[in-house]
Amino acid sequence: MQEAYIDGGRWSLVKKRRSPNFNLFQKQEELDQIMIPASSSRFAPLRISRIRSPARTHLCFRAFSAVTMTDPNDAGMDAVQRRLMFEDECILVDENDRVVGHDTKYNCHLMEKIEAENLLHRAFSVFLFNSKFELLLQQRSKTKVTFPLVWTNTCCSHPLYRESELIEENVLGVRNAAQRKLLDELGIVAQDVPVDEFTALGRMLYKAPSDGKWGEHELDYLLFIVRDVKVQPNPDEVADIKYVSREELKELVKKADAGDEAVKLSPWFRLVVDNFLMKWWDHVEKGTLIEAADMKTIHKL
């Protein structure tokens, strides 16, 4: 590591580690060496990233909290989840779903930051039905940082701050992210879930604490798809899976309401069940999902 003095301040010249997400950048070599602030009592190094859109190129600067990244309470975090928490960059939006920036998955799920800075990030929830019109559910892995071992819809995650997942036309960025995560979490190959087969039915905004430290504050896109697929769950992400009929789901909800410890439901899934799912299930069975779509409204639940 080399040090330099610029405008009276001490900076360090470091070699940036290669990342699988370099498709974010206009030119990879531009980020091979970057100047970052040396040790500071307030901030960890400054990250510089370049994001392209069809209209223009954005150069984005953002500082990370040194306290956040060195919290001793995170020492026991699963290695896979830790990598995702610090490497994945979520899309920050306002309550009208306009992109306002980006931040790490870690920061976006800290209730302290959610409450203090009103961090709101874009998310999606996939509901995949087979040809029998049964819904595929997953139980989240015990190593998940937020809501471990709860049952939820097929796949729940975030589009990332990268060119392919920032495309807003026809919700293509979110669809691309959904296809990516179905492979990551459930081993469902892209050919089995073409992006144009997802029907975006709506958006909802919600906040839900997981424990004293972690939680969710999401603007969630609700994506439905009817496909017969081969599922190979990733144990780092998924503890169990099951297909359920409408009646079987109602029984699960009853068990959860009765306090059955083996049947805990994620808060976002429960919001969809209570507000939308049963009427949308009718459209799944009739093949009329597009008639139920309302992407103009953001439901604040």
Coordinates of C-alpha atoms in Angstrom, one line a residue:
M1 CA 0.0 0.0 0.0
Q2 CA 1.3 3.5 -0.9
E3 CA 0.4 6.8 0.8
A4 CA 0.0 10.1 -0.9
Y5 CA -0.7 13.6 0.2
I6 CA -3.4 15.5 -1.7
D7 CA -4.7 18.9 -0.8
G8 CA -3.2 18.5 2.7
G9 CA -5.0 15.2 3.3
R10 CA -3.4 11.7 3.6
W11 CA -4.7 9.2 1.1
S12 CA -3.8 5.5 0.4
L13 CA -3.4 4.0 -3.0
V14 CA -4.7 0.4 -3.0
K15 CA -5.3 -2.4 -5.5
K16 CA -9.0 -3.1 -5.7
R17 CA -10.0 -6.7 -5.4
R18 CA -11.7 -8.2 -8.5
S19 CA -15.4 -8.8 -8.1
P20 CA -18.0 -10.8 -10.1
N21 CA -20.0 -7.6 -10.4
F22 CA -17.7 -5.7 -12.7
N23 CA -20.4 -5.7 -15.3
L24 CA -21.5 -2.6 -13.3
F25 CA -18.6 -0.6 -14.5
Q26 CA -18.0 1.1 -17.8
K27 CA -14.3 0.1 -17.9
Q28 CA -12.9 -2.4 -15.5
E29 CA -9.4 -1.0 -15.7
E30 CA -10.7 2.3 -14.4
L31 CA -11.2 0.7 -11.0
D32 CA -8.1 -1.4 -10.9
Q33 CA -6.4 1.3 -8.8
I34 CA -8.4 3.9 -6.9
M35 CA -7.6 6.5 -4.3
I36 CA -9.3 6.1 -1.0
P37 CA -9.1 8.0 2.3
A38 CA -6.7 6.6 4.8
S39 CA -7.8 5.6 8.4
S40 CA -10.5 7.9 9.8
S41 CA -12.4 7.9 13.0
R42 CA -15.6 8.3 11.2
F43 CA -15.5 6.6 7.8
A44 CA -14.1 3.4 6.3
P45 CA -12.7 3.7 2.7
L46 CA -14.6 5.5 0.1
R47 CA -16.0 3.2 -2.7
I48 CA -16.1 4.6 -6.2
S49 CA -18.3 2.9 -8.8
R50 CA -19.5 3.7 -12.3
I51 CA -23.0 2.8 -13.4
R52 CA -24.1 3.2 -17.0
S53 CA -27.6 3.8 -18.2
P54 CA -28.7 4.2 -21.9
A55 CA -29.0 8.0 -21.3
R56 CA -25.8 8.7 -19.3
T57 CA -23.1 7.5 -17.1
H58 CA -23.3 8.0 -13.3
L59 CA -20.3 8.3 -11.1
C60 CA -21.3 7.5 -7.6
F61 CA -19.4 8.1 -4.3
R62 CA -20.5 6.7 -1.0
A63 CA -18.8 6.3 2.4
F64 CA -19.3 3.2 4.6
S65 CA -19.6 3.4 8.4
A66 CA -16.5 2.0 10.0
V67 CA -18.4 1.1 13.0
T68 CA -20.9 -0.9 11.0
M69 CA -18.2 -2.9 9.1
T70 CA -16.3 -3.8 12.3
D71 CA -19.2 -4.7 14.7
P72 CA -17.9 -7.5 16.9
N73 CA -21.4 -8.9 17.2
D74 CA -21.1 -9.9 13.5
A75 CA -18.2 -12.3 14.2
G76 CA -20.6 -15.3 14.2
M77 CA -22.3 -14.5 11.0
D78 CA -22.3 -17.2 8.4
A79 CA -19.5 -16.7 5.8
V80 CA -21.8 -16.8 2.8
Q81 CA -24.3 -14.5 4.3
R82 CA -21.6 -12.1 5.5
R83 CA -20.2 -11.9 1.9
L84 CA -23.6 -11.2 0.5
M85 CA -24.3 -8.5 3.2
F86 CA -21.2 -6.6 2.3
E87 CA -20.8 -7.2 -1.4
D88 CA -24.4 -6.8 -2.6
E89 CA -25.5 -3.3 -3.3
C90 CA -29.3 -2.7 -2.9
I91 CA -31.1 0.0 -4.8
L92 CA -32.3 2.8 -2.6
V93 CA -35.6 4.4 -3.5
D94 CA -38.0 7.0 -2.2
E95 CA -41.7 6.2 -1.4
N96 CA -42.6 6.8 -5.0
D97 CA -40.1 4.2 -6.2
R98 CA -37.6 6.7 -7.6
V99 CA -34.0 5.6 -7.4
V100 CA -32.1 7.8 -5.0
G101 CA -28.8 5.9 -4.5
H102 CA -27.5 2.6 -3.3
D103 CA -26.1 1.0 -0.2
T104 CA -24.9 -2.4 1.1
K105 CA -27.4 -5.1 1.9
Y106 CA -25.9 -4.9 5.5
N107 CA -26.7 -1.3 6.0
C108 CA -30.1 -1.6 4.3
H109 CA -31.2 -4.2 6.9
L110 CA -29.9 -2.5 10.1
M111 CA -33.0 -1.2 11.9
E112 CA -30.8 1.6 13.4
K113 CA -30.1 2.9 9.9
I114 CA -33.6 2.3 8.7
E115 CA -35.1 4.4 11.5
A116 CA -32.4 7.1 11.5
E117 CA -32.0 7.5 7.8
N118 CA -35.3 6.1 6.5
L119 CA -33.4 3.8 4.2
L120 CA -35.9 2.2 1.8
H121 CA -34.7 -0.4 -0.8
R122 CA -36.3 -2.1 -3.8
A123 CA -37.1 -5.8 -3.4
F124 CA -39.2 -8.5 -5.1
S125 CA -41.2 -11.5 -4.1
V126 CA -41.7 -14.3 -6.6
F127 CA -44.8 -16.6 -6.4
L128 CA -44.2 -19.6 -8.6
F129 CA -47.1 -22.0 -9.3
N130 CA -46.9 -25.4 -11.0
S131 CA -49.4 -26.7 -13.6
K132 CA -51.6 -28.0 -10.7
F133 CA -51.8 -24.4 -9.5
E134 CA -49.9 -25.2 -6.3
L135 CA -47.7 -22.5 -4.9
L136 CA -44.0 -23.3 -4.1
L137 CA -43.0 -22.2 -0.7
Q138 CA -39.5 -22.1 0.9
Q139 CA -38.3 -22.1 4.5
R140 CA -35.4 -19.7 4.8
S141 CA -32.1 -21.1 6.0
K142 CA -31.2 -21.0 9.6
T143 CA -28.1 -18.9 8.6
K144 CA -30.1 -16.1 7.1
V145 CA -29.5 -12.8 8.9
T146 CA -33.1 -11.7 8.7
F147 CA -36.0 -14.0 9.5
P148 CA -34.2 -17.3 9.6
L149 CA -36.3 -20.5 9.4
V150 CA -39.5 -18.7 8.5
W151 CA -41.7 -20.0 5.7
T152 CA -42.3 -17.6 2.9
N153 CA -43.2 -17.4 -0.8
T154 CA -41.0 -19.0 -3.5
C155 CA -38.2 -16.5 -3.6
C156 CA -37.7 -13.1 -1.9
S157 CA -34.7 -10.9 -2.6
H158 CA -33.4 -7.6 -4.1
P159 CA -32.5 -6.3 -7.5
L160 CA -28.9 -5.0 -7.2
Y161 CA -27.4 -1.7 -8.2
R162 CA -26.2 -3.0 -11.6
E163 CA -27.1 -2.0 -15.1
S164 CA -29.1 -5.2 -15.9
E165 CA -31.2 -4.8 -12.7
L166 CA -31.8 -1.1 -12.9
I167 CA -33.8 -1.3 -16.1
E168 CA -37.3 0.1 -15.4
E169 CA -39.0 -0.5 -18.7
N170 CA -41.5 -3.4 -18.3
V171 CA -40.0 -4.1 -14.9
L172 CA -37.2 -5.8 -16.7
G173 CA -34.5 -5.1 -14.1
V174 CA -36.6 -6.7 -11.4
R175 CA -37.4 -9.6 -13.6
N176 CA -33.7 -10.1 -14.3
A177 CA -33.0 -10.1 -10.6
A178 CA -35.8 -12.7 -10.0
Q179 CA -34.4 -15.0 -12.6
R180 CA -30.9 -14.7 -11.0
K181 CA -32.1 -15.4 -7.5
L182 CA -34.3 -18.4 -8.4
L183 CA -31.1 -20.0 -9.7
D184 CA -29.1 -18.9 -6.6
E185 CA -31.6 -20.0 -4.0
L186 CA -33.5 -22.9 -5.6
G187 CA -31.3 -24.1 -8.5
I188 CA -34.1 -23.2 -11.1
V189 CA -32.3 -22.6 -14.4
A190 CA -33.0 -19.6 -16.5
Q191 CA -34.6 -21.6 -19.3
D192 CA -37.3 -22.8 -16.9
V193 CA -38.2 -19.2 -15.8
P194 CA -37.9 -16.9 -18.8
V195 CA -38.0 -13.2 -17.8
D196 CA -41.0 -12.5 -20.1
E197 CA -43.0 -15.2 -18.2
F198 CA -43.1 -13.2 -15.0
T199 CA -46.2 -11.1 -14.4
A200 CA -45.7 -8.1 -12.2
L201 CA -49.0 -7.7 -10.3
G202 CA -48.3 -4.9 -7.9
R203 CA -46.0 -3.1 -5.5
M204 CA -46.2 -2.8 -1.7
L205 CA -44.2 -0.7 0.8
Y206 CA -43.7 -2.2 4.3
K207 CA -41.4 -2.1 7.3
A208 CA -40.9 -5.1 9.6
P209 CA -38.3 -5.7 12.3
S210 CA -36.7 -9.1 12.5
D211 CA -35.0 -8.8 15.9
G212 CA -33.5 -6.0 17.9
K213 CA -30.8 -5.3 15.2
W214 CA -32.1 -6.4 11.8
G215 CA -35.3 -5.7 9.8
E216 CA -36.8 -4.9 6.5
H217 CA -38.0 -1.7 4.9
E218 CA -38.8 -2.5 1.3
L219 CA -40.7 -1.4 -1.7
D220 CA -41.6 -4.9 -2.9
Y221 CA -42.5 -6.0 -6.5
L222 CA -44.9 -8.9 -6.5
L223 CA -44.1 -11.3 -9.4
F224 CA -46.2 -14.3 -10.4
I225 CA -45.2 -17.1 -12.7
V226 CA -46.8 -20.5 -13.6
R227 CA -44.2 -23.0 -14.7
D228 CA -43.3 -26.6 -14.0
V229 CA -39.6 -26.5 -12.9
K230 CA -36.9 -28.7 -11.4
V231 CA -35.9 -27.4 -8.0
Q232 CA -32.5 -28.0 -6.4
P233 CA -32.4 -25.8 -3.2
N234 CA -29.2 -24.2 -2.1
P235 CA -28.7 -25.1 1.6
D236 CA -27.0 -21.8 2.3
E237 CA -30.3 -20.1 1.4
V238 CA -33.1 -22.6 1.8
A239 CA -33.8 -25.1 4.6
D240 CA -36.9 -26.7 3.1
I241 CA -39.5 -26.4 0.3
K242 CA -43.0 -27.5 -0.3
Y243 CA -45.8 -27.0 -2.8
V244 CA -49.2 -26.1 -1.3
S245 CA -52.7 -25.9 -2.5
R246 CA -54.9 -23.0 -1.6
E247 CA -56.5 -25.0 1.2
E248 CA -53.1 -26.2 2.5
L249 CA -51.9 -22.7 2.7
K250 CA -55.0 -21.7 4.7
E251 CA -54.1 -24.5 7.2
L252 CA -50.5 -23.2 7.5
V253 CA -51.8 -19.7 8.2
K254 CA -54.1 -21.1 10.9
K255 CA -51.1 -23.0 12.5
A256 CA -49.0 -19.8 12.4
D257 CA -51.9 -17.8 14.0
A258 CA -52.2 -20.5 16.7
G259 CA -48.5 -20.0 17.7
D260 CA -47.1 -23.2 16.1
E261 CA -43.3 -22.7 16.4
A262 CA -42.7 -24.9 13.4
V263 CA -44.8 -22.6 11.2
K264 CA -43.6 -19.0 11.2
L265 CA -44.4 -16.9 8.2
S266 CA -42.4 -14.0 6.9
P267 CA -44.1 -10.6 7.4
W268 CA -44.1 -9.7 3.7
F269 CA -45.6 -13.1 2.7
R270 CA -48.3 -12.6 5.4
L271 CA -49.1 -9.2 4.0
V272 CA -49.6 -10.6 0.5
V273 CA -51.7 -13.5 1.9
D274 CA -53.9 -11.2 3.9
N275 CA -54.3 -8.5 1.2
F276 CA -53.9 -10.0 -2.3
L277 CA -53.1 -13.7 -2.7
M278 CA -56.4 -15.5 -2.6
K279 CA -58.0 -13.2 -5.2
W280 CA -54.9 -13.4 -7.4
W281 CA -54.9 -17.2 -7.1
D282 CA -58.3 -17.1 -8.9
H283 CA -56.5 -15.4 -11.8
V284 CA -53.7 -18.0 -11.7
E285 CA -56.2 -20.8 -12.2
K286 CA -58.1 -18.9 -14.9
G287 CA -55.0 -17.8 -16.8
T288 CA -56.0 -14.2 -16.5
L289 CA -53.2 -12.8 -14.3
I290 CA -52.6 -9.8 -16.5
E291 CA -56.2 -8.6 -15.6
A292 CA -55.1 -8.4 -12.0
A293 CA -52.0 -6.3 -12.6
D294 CA -51.9 -2.8 -11.1
M295 CA -48.4 -1.3 -11.3
K296 CA -49.5 2.2 -10.8
T297 CA -50.4 1.9 -7.2
I298 CA -47.9 1.5 -4.4
H299 CA -49.7 -0.2 -1.5
K300 CA -48.4 1.1 1.8
L301 CA -49.1 -1.7 4.3

